[in-house]
Coordinates of C-alpha atoms in Angstrom, one line a residue:
Chain A
M97 CA -45.9 175.5 -73.9
T98 CA -46.5 177.0 -77.3
T99 CA -49.7 178.9 -77.3
T100 CA -49.7 180.3 -80.8
K101 CA -48.7 179.0 -84.1
A102 CA -46.4 180.8 -86.6
T103 CA -48.4 182.1 -89.5
E104 CA -47.0 183.4 -92.8
G105 CA -46.0 187.0 -92.6
S106 CA -46.3 187.1 -88.8
N107 CA -44.1 189.6 -87.1
E108 CA -41.1 188.4 -85.2
M109 CA -42.7 189.6 -82.0
S110 CA -45.5 187.1 -82.3
R111 CA -42.8 184.5 -81.8
I112 CA -41.7 185.9 -78.5
M113 CA -44.0 185.4 -75.6
A114 CA -43.4 185.3 -71.9
G115 CA -39.7 185.9 -72.5
W116 CA -39.0 183.0 -74.9
F117 CA -38.3 182.9 -78.6
S118 CA -39.6 179.8 -80.4
E119 CA -38.4 178.7 -83.8
L120 CA -41.4 177.4 -85.7
S121 CA -41.3 176.7 -89.4
P122 CA -43.2 174.6 -91.9
M123 CA -39.7 173.3 -92.9
W124 CA -39.6 171.3 -89.6
P125 CA -43.2 170.8 -88.5
G126 CA -43.9 169.5 -85.1
E127 CA -40.8 170.7 -83.4
A128 CA -39.4 174.0 -82.2
L129 CA -36.3 175.1 -80.3
S130 CA -37.0 177.8 -77.7
L131 CA -34.4 180.1 -76.3
Q132 CA -35.0 182.3 -73.3
V133 CA -34.7 186.0 -74.2
D134 CA -32.9 188.4 -71.8
K135 CA -33.4 191.4 -74.0
I136 CA -34.4 192.3 -77.6
L137 CA -31.6 194.3 -79.1
Y138 CA -32.9 194.9 -82.6
E139 CA -36.0 194.4 -84.7
G140 CA -36.3 195.5 -88.3
K141 CA -37.8 194.6 -91.6
S142 CA -35.6 194.9 -94.6
E143 CA -36.6 194.7 -98.3
F144 CA -36.1 190.9 -98.1
Q145 CA -36.8 189.7 -94.6
D146 CA -37.5 190.2 -90.9
V147 CA -34.4 190.8 -88.9
L148 CA -34.3 190.2 -85.1
V149 CA -31.4 190.3 -82.7
F150 CA -31.8 189.3 -79.0
E151 CA -29.6 188.6 -76.0
S152 CA -30.4 185.1 -74.9
R153 CA -30.0 183.7 -71.4
S154 CA -27.6 180.9 -72.3
Y155 CA -26.5 181.2 -76.0
G156 CA -25.2 184.8 -76.1
R157 CA -26.6 187.1 -78.8
V158 CA -28.8 185.5 -81.4
L159 CA -29.5 186.6 -85.0
V160 CA -32.9 185.6 -86.5
L161 CA -34.0 186.1 -90.1
D162 CA -37.7 185.5 -91.0
G163 CA -38.1 183.6 -87.7
V164 CA -35.2 181.2 -88.3
I165 CA -32.1 181.3 -86.1
Q166 CA -29.0 182.1 -88.2
L167 CA -26.4 182.1 -85.5
S168 CA -25.8 182.3 -81.7
E169 CA -22.5 183.5 -80.2
R170 CA -22.2 180.3 -78.3
D171 CA -22.3 177.8 -81.2
E172 CA -21.5 179.9 -84.3
C173 CA -17.9 178.5 -84.2
S174 CA -19.0 175.2 -85.6
Y175 CA -20.8 176.4 -88.7
Q176 CA -18.4 179.3 -89.5
E177 CA -15.3 177.2 -89.1
M178 CA -16.6 174.1 -90.9
I179 CA -18.1 175.9 -94.0
T180 CA -14.8 177.7 -94.3
H181 CA -12.1 175.2 -93.4
L182 CA -13.5 172.1 -95.0
P183 CA -13.1 173.6 -98.5
L184 CA -10.1 175.9 -97.8
C185 CA -8.0 173.2 -96.0
S186 CA -8.6 170.9 -99.0
I187 CA -6.5 173.1 -101.4
S188 CA -3.1 174.8 -101.4
N189 CA -2.4 178.5 -101.4
P190 CA -5.8 179.9 -102.2
R191 CA -5.6 183.5 -103.5
K192 CA -9.1 184.6 -104.5
V193 CA -12.3 183.6 -102.6
L194 CA -15.9 184.5 -103.1
V195 CA -18.5 184.4 -100.4
V196 CA -22.2 184.4 -101.4
G197 CA -24.4 185.4 -98.5
G198 CA -22.5 185.4 -95.2
G199 CA -23.4 189.0 -94.4
D200 CA -22.7 188.4 -90.7
G201 CA -18.9 188.3 -91.5
G202 CA -18.2 185.0 -89.7
V203 CA -16.8 183.3 -92.8
L204 CA -14.7 186.3 -93.5
R205 CA -13.2 186.1 -90.0
E206 CA -12.2 182.5 -90.6
L207 CA -10.8 183.3 -94.1
A208 CA -8.4 185.7 -92.3
R209 CA -6.4 182.5 -91.2
Y210 CA -5.0 182.0 -94.8
P211 CA -2.1 184.3 -95.5
S212 CA -2.1 183.4 -99.2
I213 CA -5.5 185.0 -99.8
E214 CA -5.2 188.3 -101.5
Q215 CA -8.8 189.0 -102.6
I216 CA -12.1 188.2 -101.0
D217 CA -15.3 189.2 -102.6
I218 CA -18.5 188.9 -100.6
C219 CA -21.9 189.3 -102.2
E220 CA -24.7 189.7 -99.6
L221 CA -28.3 190.3 -100.7
D222 CA -29.4 192.2 -97.6
K223 CA -27.4 195.2 -96.4
M224 CA -29.4 195.2 -93.2
V225 CA -27.7 191.9 -92.2
V226 CA -24.3 193.5 -92.6
D227 CA -25.3 196.6 -90.7
V228 CA -26.8 194.6 -87.8
A229 CA -23.8 192.3 -87.7
K230 CA -21.4 195.3 -87.4
E231 CA -23.5 196.7 -84.6
F232 CA -24.3 193.6 -82.6
F233 CA -21.9 190.9 -83.6
P234 CA -18.4 192.4 -83.6
G235 CA -16.9 189.0 -83.0
L236 CA -18.1 188.0 -86.5
A237 CA -18.3 191.3 -88.3
C238 CA -14.6 191.9 -87.6
G239 CA -14.2 189.8 -90.7
F240 CA -15.0 192.9 -92.8
D241 CA -12.0 194.6 -91.3
N242 CA -9.7 192.5 -93.4
P243 CA -8.4 194.9 -96.1
V244 CA -8.6 192.3 -98.8
V245 CA -12.4 192.1 -98.4
T246 CA -14.7 193.9 -100.9
L247 CA -18.4 193.9 -100.0
H248 CA -20.9 193.8 -102.8
I249 CA -24.6 194.3 -101.9
G250 CA -26.7 192.5 -104.4
D251 CA -28.0 189.3 -105.9
G252 CA -25.5 186.5 -105.5
V253 CA -26.7 184.6 -108.5
A254 CA -26.1 187.5 -110.8
F255 CA -22.8 188.2 -109.2
V256 CA -21.5 184.7 -109.9
R257 CA -23.0 184.7 -113.4
N258 CA -21.1 187.9 -114.2
A259 CA -17.8 186.9 -112.6
P260 CA -14.9 186.4 -115.1
P261 CA -14.5 182.6 -115.8
G262 CA -11.8 180.9 -113.8
T263 CA -11.5 183.6 -111.1
Y264 CA -11.8 182.0 -107.7
D265 CA -10.0 179.3 -105.8
A266 CA -12.9 178.8 -103.5
I267 CA -16.6 179.9 -103.5
L268 CA -18.5 179.6 -100.3
I269 CA -22.3 179.6 -100.4
D270 CA -23.4 180.8 -96.9
S271 CA -27.1 181.3 -97.6
T272 CA -30.4 180.9 -95.8
D273 CA -32.6 177.9 -96.2
P274 CA -34.0 177.0 -99.6
D275 CA -37.6 178.1 -98.9
G276 CA -36.9 181.9 -99.0
P277 CA -34.9 184.4 -101.1
A278 CA -32.1 181.8 -101.4
L279 CA -34.1 179.3 -103.4
E280 CA -32.1 179.8 -106.6
L281 CA -28.9 178.9 -104.8
F282 CA -30.0 175.3 -104.7
E283 CA -30.5 174.9 -108.5
V284 CA -28.4 173.7 -111.4
P285 CA -28.0 177.0 -113.3
F286 CA -26.4 178.6 -110.2
Y287 CA -23.9 175.8 -109.7
Q288 CA -23.1 175.9 -113.4
A289 CA -22.2 179.6 -113.0
V290 CA -20.2 178.7 -109.8
A291 CA -18.2 176.1 -111.8
R292 CA -17.4 178.6 -114.5
A293 CA -16.3 181.2 -112.0
L294 CA -13.9 178.7 -110.3
R295 CA -10.3 178.1 -111.3
P296 CA -9.6 174.6 -112.6
K297 CA -8.5 173.4 -109.1
G298 CA -11.2 175.4 -107.4
V299 CA -13.5 174.2 -104.6
M300 CA -17.0 175.1 -103.5
C301 CA -18.8 174.6 -100.3
A302 CA -22.5 175.3 -99.9
L303 CA -24.9 175.2 -97.0
S304 CA -27.3 172.2 -97.3
E305 CA -29.9 170.8 -95.0
S306 CA -29.9 168.5 -92.0
P307 CA -29.9 164.8 -93.0
W308 CA -31.9 164.0 -89.9
L309 CA -34.7 166.4 -90.9
N310 CA -35.0 165.9 -94.6
I311 CA -32.7 163.4 -96.3
Q312 CA -34.7 163.8 -99.5
T313 CA -33.9 167.6 -99.7
V314 CA -30.2 166.7 -99.1
K315 CA -30.3 164.1 -101.8
N316 CA -31.8 166.5 -104.3
H317 CA -29.1 169.1 -103.4
V318 CA -26.3 166.6 -103.8
N319 CA -27.8 165.4 -107.1
V320 CA -28.0 169.0 -108.4
C321 CA -24.3 169.4 -107.6
R322 CA -23.4 166.0 -109.2
Q323 CA -25.0 167.2 -112.4
V324 CA -22.5 170.0 -112.5
F325 CA -19.4 168.7 -110.7
G326 CA -19.7 164.9 -111.5
K327 CA -17.9 162.7 -109.1
S328 CA -16.2 165.4 -107.1
V329 CA -19.1 166.0 -104.7
R330 CA -19.1 165.1 -101.1
F331 CA -21.7 165.7 -98.4
A332 CA -20.4 166.7 -94.9
W333 CA -22.2 167.7 -91.7
T334 CA -21.5 169.4 -88.5
T335 CA -23.3 169.8 -85.1
V336 CA -24.9 173.2 -84.4
P337 CA -27.1 173.0 -81.3
T338 CA -29.3 176.0 -82.3
Y339 CA -30.1 174.6 -85.7
P340 CA -33.1 172.3 -86.1
S341 CA -32.2 168.7 -85.2
G342 CA -28.8 170.0 -83.9
V343 CA -26.9 169.4 -87.2
I344 CA -26.5 171.0 -90.5
G345 CA -25.3 169.7 -93.9
L346 CA -22.7 171.1 -96.2
V347 CA -22.0 170.1 -99.9
L348 CA -18.3 170.1 -101.0
C349 CA -17.5 170.2 -104.7
S350 CA -14.4 170.5 -106.8
K351 CA -13.8 170.9 -110.5
E352 CA -10.9 168.4 -110.5
Q353 CA -10.9 165.3 -108.4
I354 CA -9.8 166.3 -104.9
D355 CA -9.5 164.0 -101.9
F356 CA -11.5 166.0 -99.4
E357 CA -10.6 163.4 -96.7
K358 CA -7.0 164.6 -96.7
P359 CA -6.7 168.2 -95.6
V360 CA -3.5 169.8 -96.9
V361 CA -3.4 172.6 -94.3
T362 CA -2.3 171.8 -90.7
D363 CA -4.3 172.8 -87.6
K364 CA -1.2 174.6 -86.4
A365 CA -1.0 176.8 -89.5
L366 CA -4.7 177.6 -89.2
G367 CA -4.4 178.6 -85.5
T368 CA -2.6 181.8 -86.4
M369 CA -4.2 184.8 -87.9
R370 CA -1.9 187.5 -89.3
L371 CA -4.2 190.5 -88.7
G372 CA -4.2 192.9 -85.8
A373 CA -7.8 193.1 -84.6
A374 CA -8.6 191.4 -81.4
C375 CA -11.2 189.1 -82.9
F376 CA -8.6 187.7 -85.3
K377 CA -6.6 186.4 -82.4
R378 CA -9.1 183.7 -81.5
P379 CA -8.0 180.1 -81.5
L380 CA -10.0 177.5 -83.5
K381 CA -12.9 176.4 -81.3
Y382 CA -14.4 173.6 -83.4
Y383 CA -12.4 172.7 -86.5
N384 CA -9.4 170.4 -86.5
S385 CA -8.1 167.8 -89.0
A386 CA -9.9 165.0 -87.2
M387 CA -13.2 166.8 -87.3
H388 CA -12.5 167.5 -91.0
R389 CA -12.4 163.8 -91.7
S390 CA -15.2 162.9 -89.4
A391 CA -17.5 165.5 -91.0
L392 CA -17.4 163.3 -94.1
C393 CA -18.6 160.2 -92.3
L394 CA -22.3 159.7 -92.5
P395 CA -24.7 157.6 -90.5
E396 CA -26.0 154.5 -92.3
F397 CA -29.4 156.1 -93.0
A398 CA -27.8 159.0 -94.9
R399 CA -24.9 157.0 -96.4
T400 CA -27.2 154.6 -98.1
V401 CA -29.2 157.5 -99.7
L402 CA -26.3 159.7 -100.6
D403 CA -23.4 157.4 -101.6
E404 CA -22.9 157.7 -105.3
E405 CA -23.1 154.0 -106.0
N406 CA -26.5 153.8 -104.3
N407 CA -27.7 157.1 -105.6
T408 CA -28.5 156.0 -109.2
S409 CA -30.4 153.0 -108.1
N410 CA -33.5 153.5 -106.1
G411 CA -31.7 152.4 -102.9
E412 CA -34.0 152.9 -100.0
S413 CA -32.7 154.3 -96.7
P414 CA -33.0 152.2 -93.6
M415 CA -35.1 155.1 -92.3
A416 CA -37.8 154.2 -94.7
N417 CA -38.6 151.2 -92.4
G418 CA -40.9 153.1 -90.1
H419 CA -39.3 155.9 -88.0
Chain B
M297 CA -44.0 180.7 -76.6
T298 CA -43.4 179.2 -73.2
T299 CA -45.9 180.5 -70.8
T300 CA -45.0 178.6 -67.6
K301 CA -41.7 177.4 -66.1
A302 CA -41.0 173.9 -64.9
T303 CA -41.0 173.7 -61.2
E304 CA -39.7 170.9 -59.1
G305 CA -42.2 168.1 -58.7
S306 CA -44.5 169.6 -61.3
N307 CA -46.8 167.1 -63.0
E308 CA -45.9 166.1 -66.5
M309 CA -49.2 167.7 -67.7
S310 CA -48.0 171.1 -66.7
R311 CA -45.4 170.8 -69.4
I312 CA -48.0 170.2 -72.1
M313 CA -50.0 173.1 -73.2
A314 CA -51.8 173.9 -76.4
G315 CA -50.7 170.5 -77.8
W316 CA -46.9 170.9 -77.4
F317 CA -44.5 169.2 -74.9
S318 CA -41.6 171.4 -73.8
E319 CA -38.5 170.0 -72.2
L320 CA -37.4 172.5 -69.6
S321 CA -34.7 171.6 -67.1
P322 CA -32.3 173.3 -64.7
M323 CA -29.6 171.2 -66.4
W324 CA -30.0 173.3 -69.6
P325 CA -31.4 176.6 -68.5
G326 CA -32.6 179.0 -71.1
E327 CA -33.4 176.5 -73.8
A328 CA -36.1 174.0 -74.5
L329 CA -37.0 171.6 -77.3
S330 CA -40.7 171.4 -77.9
L331 CA -42.5 168.6 -79.7
Q332 CA -46.0 168.8 -81.0
V333 CA -48.2 166.2 -79.3
D334 CA -50.8 164.2 -81.3
K335 CA -51.9 162.1 -78.4
I336 CA -50.9 161.3 -74.9
L337 CA -50.7 157.5 -74.6
Y338 CA -49.6 157.0 -71.0
E339 CA -49.0 159.0 -67.9
G340 CA -48.0 157.5 -64.6
K341 CA -45.9 158.0 -61.5
S342 CA -43.7 155.2 -60.5
E343 CA -41.8 154.9 -57.2
F344 CA -38.9 156.7 -58.8
Q345 CA -40.1 159.1 -61.5
D346 CA -42.9 160.5 -63.6
V347 CA -43.4 158.5 -66.8
L348 CA -45.0 159.9 -69.9
V349 CA -45.5 158.5 -73.4
F350 CA -47.0 160.5 -76.2
E351 CA -47.4 160.2 -80.0
S352 CA -45.7 163.2 -81.5
R353 CA -46.5 164.8 -84.8
S354 CA -43.1 164.3 -86.4
Y355 CA -40.9 162.0 -84.1
G356 CA -43.1 159.0 -83.6
R357 CA -43.7 157.9 -80.0
V358 CA -41.7 159.7 -77.3
L359 CA -40.8 158.4 -73.8
V360 CA -40.3 161.1 -71.2
L361 CA -39.1 160.5 -67.6
D362 CA -39.3 163.3 -65.1
G363 CA -39.8 165.8 -67.9
V364 CA -36.7 164.7 -69.8
I365 CA -37.1 163.1 -73.3
Q366 CA -35.5 159.6 -73.1
L367 CA -36.1 158.5 -76.7
S368 CA -38.2 159.1 -79.8
E369 CA -38.9 156.4 -82.4
R370 CA -37.5 158.6 -85.1
D371 CA -34.0 159.1 -83.6
E372 CA -33.5 156.4 -81.0
C373 CA -31.4 154.4 -83.6
S374 CA -28.4 156.7 -83.0
Y375 CA -28.2 156.4 -79.2
Q376 CA -29.1 152.7 -79.0
E377 CA -26.7 151.6 -81.8
M378 CA -23.8 153.8 -80.7
I379 CA -23.9 152.9 -76.9
T380 CA -24.0 149.3 -77.9
H381 CA -21.8 148.9 -80.9
L382 CA -19.0 151.3 -79.9
P383 CA -18.0 149.0 -77.0
L384 CA -19.1 145.6 -78.5
C385 CA -17.4 146.2 -81.9
S386 CA -14.2 146.9 -80.0
I387 CA -13.8 143.4 -78.7
S388 CA -14.0 139.8 -80.1
N389 CA -16.6 137.2 -79.3
P390 CA -18.4 138.7 -76.3
R391 CA -20.2 136.1 -74.2
K392 CA -21.7 137.8 -71.2
V393 CA -23.0 141.3 -71.1
L394 CA -24.6 143.4 -68.4
V395 CA -26.9 146.4 -69.1
V396 CA -27.5 148.8 -66.2
G397 CA -30.7 150.8 -66.8
G398 CA -31.8 150.5 -70.4
G399 CA -35.3 149.4 -69.4
D400 CA -36.8 150.3 -72.8
G401 CA -35.0 147.3 -74.4
G402 CA -33.3 149.2 -77.2
V403 CA -29.8 148.2 -76.1
L404 CA -31.0 144.6 -75.8
R405 CA -32.3 144.7 -79.4
E406 CA -28.9 145.8 -80.6
L407 CA -27.1 143.2 -78.5
A408 CA -29.0 140.6 -80.5
R409 CA -26.7 141.2 -83.4
Y410 CA -23.9 139.3 -81.7
P411 CA -24.2 135.5 -82.1
S412 CA -21.5 134.9 -79.5
I413 CA -23.4 136.4 -76.7
E414 CA -24.9 133.6 -74.4
Q415 CA -25.9 135.7 -71.4
I416 CA -27.3 139.2 -71.0
D417 CA -28.2 140.5 -67.6
I418 CA -30.2 143.7 -67.4
C419 CA -30.7 145.6 -64.1
E420 CA -33.3 148.3 -64.5
L421 CA -34.4 150.3 -61.4
D422 CA -37.9 151.0 -62.5
K423 CA -40.3 148.2 -63.6
M424 CA -42.7 150.8 -64.9
V425 CA -40.2 151.7 -67.6
V426 CA -40.1 148.1 -68.8
D427 CA -43.8 147.7 -68.7
V428 CA -44.4 150.9 -70.6
A429 CA -41.8 150.0 -73.2
K430 CA -43.4 146.6 -73.8
E431 CA -46.8 148.2 -74.3
F432 CA -45.8 151.3 -76.3
F433 CA -42.4 150.7 -77.8
P434 CA -42.4 147.1 -79.3
G435 CA -39.7 148.1 -81.7
L436 CA -37.3 148.5 -78.7
A437 CA -38.8 146.2 -76.1
C438 CA -38.5 143.2 -78.5
G439 CA -35.0 143.2 -77.1
F440 CA -36.5 141.4 -74.1
D441 CA -37.6 138.5 -76.3
N442 CA -34.1 137.3 -76.7
P443 CA -34.0 134.1 -74.7
V444 CA -30.5 134.8 -73.3
V445 CA -31.8 138.0 -71.5
T446 CA -32.5 137.9 -67.8
L447 CA -34.3 141.0 -66.4
H448 CA -33.5 142.0 -62.8
I449 CA -35.5 144.8 -61.3
G450 CA -33.5 146.7 -58.7
D451 CA -30.6 149.0 -57.9
G452 CA -27.9 148.8 -60.6
V453 CA -25.1 149.9 -58.2
A454 CA -25.9 147.0 -55.8
F455 CA -26.2 144.6 -58.7
V456 CA -22.8 145.4 -60.0
R457 CA -21.3 145.3 -56.5
N458 CA -22.7 141.8 -56.0
A459 CA -21.7 140.5 -59.4
P460 CA -18.9 137.8 -59.2
P461 CA -15.6 139.4 -60.2
G462 CA -14.5 138.9 -63.8
T463 CA -17.9 138.0 -65.1
Y464 CA -18.8 140.3 -68.0
D465 CA -17.2 141.0 -71.4
A466 CA -19.1 144.3 -71.6
I467 CA -21.1 146.5 -69.2
L468 CA -23.3 149.2 -70.7
I469 CA -24.6 152.0 -68.4
D470 CA -27.7 153.2 -70.1
S471 CA -28.9 155.5 -67.3
T472 CA -30.7 158.8 -67.0
D473 CA -29.0 162.1 -66.4
P474 CA -26.8 162.5 -63.3
D475 CA -29.3 164.8 -61.5
G476 CA -31.8 162.2 -60.6
P477 CA -31.9 158.6 -59.2
A478 CA -28.8 157.8 -61.4
L479 CA -26.4 160.1 -59.6
E480 CA -24.4 157.2 -58.1
L481 CA -23.7 155.9 -61.6
F482 CA -21.4 158.8 -62.2
E483 CA -19.1 158.3 -59.2
V484 CA -15.9 156.4 -58.5
P485 CA -17.1 153.6 -56.3
F486 CA -19.6 152.5 -59.0
Y487 CA -16.9 152.3 -61.6
Q488 CA -14.6 150.4 -59.3
A489 CA -17.4 147.8 -59.0
V490 CA -17.8 147.8 -62.7
A491 CA -14.1 147.2 -63.2
R492 CA -14.2 144.3 -60.8
A493 CA -17.2 142.8 -62.5
L494 CA -15.5 142.9 -65.9
R495 CA -13.3 140.2 -67.4
P496 CA -9.6 141.2 -68.0
K497 CA -10.3 142.2 -71.6
G498 CA -13.8 143.7 -70.8
V499 CA -15.1 147.0 -71.9
M500 CA -17.6 149.5 -70.5
C501 CA -19.7 152.2 -72.1
A502 CA -21.6 154.8 -70.1
L503 CA -24.0 157.6 -71.0
S504 CA -22.3 160.9 -70.3
E505 CA -23.4 164.4 -71.1
S506 CA -23.3 166.8 -74.1
P507 CA -19.9 168.5 -74.6
W508 CA -21.8 171.5 -76.0
L509 CA -23.9 171.9 -72.9
N510 CA -21.6 171.2 -70.1
I511 CA -18.0 170.4 -70.9
Q512 CA -17.1 170.6 -67.2
T513 CA -19.5 167.8 -66.3
V514 CA -18.1 165.7 -69.1
K515 CA -14.6 166.4 -67.9
N516 CA -15.5 165.3 -64.3
H517 CA -17.1 162.1 -65.6
V518 CA -14.0 161.3 -67.8
N519 CA -11.8 162.0 -64.8
V520 CA -13.8 159.7 -62.5
C521 CA -13.4 157.0 -65.1
R522 CA -9.6 157.7 -65.5
Q523 CA -9.2 157.2 -61.7
V524 CA -10.5 153.6 -62.2
F525 CA -9.5 152.6 -65.7
G526 CA -6.3 154.7 -66.2
K527 CA -5.4 155.5 -69.7
S528 CA -8.0 153.2 -71.3
V529 CA -10.7 155.9 -71.3
R530 CA -12.1 157.5 -74.4
F531 CA -14.9 160.1 -74.8
A532 CA -17.2 159.6 -77.8
W533 CA -20.3 161.4 -78.9
T534 CA -23.2 161.0 -81.3
T535 CA -26.0 163.2 -82.7
V536 CA -29.5 162.7 -81.2
P537 CA -31.9 165.5 -82.4
T538 CA -34.3 165.1 -79.4
Y539 CA -31.6 165.4 -76.8
P540 CA -30.6 168.9 -75.5
S541 CA -28.0 170.5 -77.9
G542 CA -28.6 167.6 -80.4
V543 CA -25.7 165.5 -79.2
I544 CA -24.9 163.1 -76.3
G545 CA -21.6 161.9 -75.0
L546 CA -20.5 158.4 -74.1
V547 CA -17.5 157.3 -72.1
L548 CA -15.7 154.1 -73.2
C549 CA -13.4 152.3 -70.9
S550 CA -11.4 149.1 -70.9
K551 CA -9.4 147.2 -68.3
E552 CA -6.6 146.4 -70.7
Q553 CA -5.4 148.8 -73.4
I554 CA -7.8 148.6 -76.4
D555 CA -7.6 150.6 -79.6
F556 CA -11.2 151.9 -79.7
E557 CA -10.5 153.5 -83.0
K558 CA -10.2 150.1 -84.7
P559 CA -13.5 148.2 -84.5
V560 CA -12.9 144.4 -84.9
V561 CA -16.5 143.6 -86.0
T562 CA -17.5 144.4 -89.6
D563 CA -20.6 146.3 -90.5
K564 CA -21.7 143.3 -92.6
A565 CA -21.5 140.9 -89.6
L566 CA -23.6 143.4 -87.5
G567 CA -26.2 143.8 -90.2
T568 CA -27.6 140.3 -89.6
M569 CA -29.5 139.3 -86.5
R570 CA -30.1 135.6 -85.8
L571 CA -33.4 135.9 -84.0
G572 CA -36.9 135.4 -85.4
A573 CA -38.9 138.4 -84.3
A574 CA -39.7 141.0 -86.9
C575 CA -37.9 143.8 -85.0
F576 CA -34.7 141.8 -85.1
K577 CA -34.7 142.0 -88.9
R578 CA -33.9 145.7 -89.0
P579 CA -30.8 146.9 -90.7
L580 CA -28.4 149.2 -88.9
K581 CA -29.7 152.8 -89.3
Y582 CA -26.9 154.8 -87.8
Y583 CA -23.8 152.8 -86.8
N584 CA -21.1 151.9 -89.3
S585 CA -17.3 151.6 -88.9
A586 CA -16.8 155.1 -90.2
M587 CA -19.2 156.5 -87.7
H588 CA -17.5 154.4 -85.0
R589 CA -14.2 156.2 -85.7
S590 CA -15.7 159.6 -86.2
A591 CA -17.6 159.4 -82.8
L592 CA -14.1 159.5 -81.2
C593 CA -13.2 162.8 -83.0
L594 CA -13.8 165.8 -80.8
P595 CA -14.2 169.5 -81.7
E596 CA -11.3 171.6 -80.6
F597 CA -13.2 173.1 -77.6
A598 CA -13.8 169.6 -76.2
R599 CA -10.5 168.0 -77.3
T600 CA -8.4 170.6 -75.4
V601 CA -10.4 169.9 -72.2
L602 CA -10.6 166.2 -72.5
D603 CA -7.4 165.1 -74.0
E604 CA -5.3 163.3 -71.4
E605 CA -2.2 165.3 -72.0
N606 CA -4.1 168.5 -71.4
N607 CA -6.2 167.2 -68.6
T608 CA -3.7 167.2 -65.8
S609 CA -2.7 170.7 -66.5
N610 CA -5.3 173.4 -66.1
G611 CA -5.6 173.7 -69.9
E612 CA -8.3 176.1 -70.8
S613 CA -10.8 175.4 -73.5
P614 CA -11.1 177.9 -76.4
M615 CA -14.7 178.1 -75.3
A616 CA -13.6 179.9 -72.2
N617 CA -12.9 183.0 -74.4
G618 CA -16.4 184.4 -74.3
H619 CA -19.2 182.3 -75.8

């Protein structure tokens, strides 16, 4: 049904025709998810990217940056809960947390479940994302209402580089895909800075890519992290219907050896938030201890490529045999 | 980008414009996956449904029935391996297996990994599906080359009803969605017939729906199965990028209590097929024991609805709270 192709620099509106938004990208050629648009709520162009918000027919409100769906109200729970609780449930009593990106506030909302946290720094590149989230996504942006949150607008790479060594118990990299302004967030120097900024028992979790879509990009990302964190690197994934291929990858790293398969925080403890705002009263929708463990289980085509023992050899994925 | 809407009875071609196929359905209103079409290979209309095969730009060949994507060469491994090995790896030494539907042959291909199987009956409603698979999907239809396979063209419900009681070690229901000719395959009388046709230690696995898309339909399906199989009913899911929402559900049942979380067949044993044809030499691409166990782990929004202890009460899903 697609009658035009996305071209570089095209305006968001060119992607909406006859009431449907289609997500076309050179990162996933030949496929596109389309969502029916009830109403366009916001369209802007920041210093860094095109910003679009629409009310969809079946996924609630949707945030789009540079033509790529960042979140929908219907399925954001999976991404926000997993990128937060996979690392945070792997350690005890976190006190200081840094979020790089994450301007929608969803990760901040999930961090409000940990009563031990006394400081959250968030460094988001694009103020427009924060402003738009506060206006159109109160169910996520309520995360900014937590009094321990300090918002820094600026370059995440510089922020991490300038952080005092050994500051954070957890650093969460909630960025966009590696083909835009976030490219540096997928490279070795950035992760070296992250490792320096972490406490000795600190953990990191970063957005990666879908193993279904591009296992080679995932492998490169994991290898970059292994150069910095050694053996304490695990790849996890979660389902997100509005992301290309329906899943997204996450890379988990720790400075000291941590058994990521054994969460130390119980589901019951996580279910309660201590803050007053209505949005903090929500129960977990996606994460539980069983999903934590299963997020680390990989299908054979990904396991053979990403498992450390195979990764130094030139172990071929079964997917190399034709499709 | 969608410029027309699917209408009942519309010809497949109306869904292909400007070189893209879009999957529109009243079962998932407001969303559509589109795949770029390199070449249409086959278009036909059987007694039961519209049949379309095209070469896609990025997912290999794609089979479409009544406008709904059934499989692509790139991601069929997940569905075929999981619907087969979740039940078959849960029992020892299966000898007789029945496949209802599954005319593409992919499940038959996976069944070839079990040397103990001496009889496979497959009852497919639509001969055109088998013919099309043999012509365009040799990597799946090779499953028919196994000499223990007997193909029956006809109504699966009648076939199961007429099967001698206690015949099969496993029955796999590889049907289409419940809104078409397969509707009866989601109802109590069919599962009663399935239970009769199974041996005392027999297992069943049936296609269900995506928990992301319609948890209520999934709950109804699970409840139908519980009416017949009692406590021995488990819901599992697997990722399939070309299915709506990127995941699909499976219902696993057994006549006697089986611990589906503990597969009794090793990955190594499964990796070898005993048959000569090239397609039988393929390694597992998706299934392994870890994925077996993780397929049974459900996100909180589904667990709270489907867990047996919650299921008799009117336990609300966290998803009921807004999107």
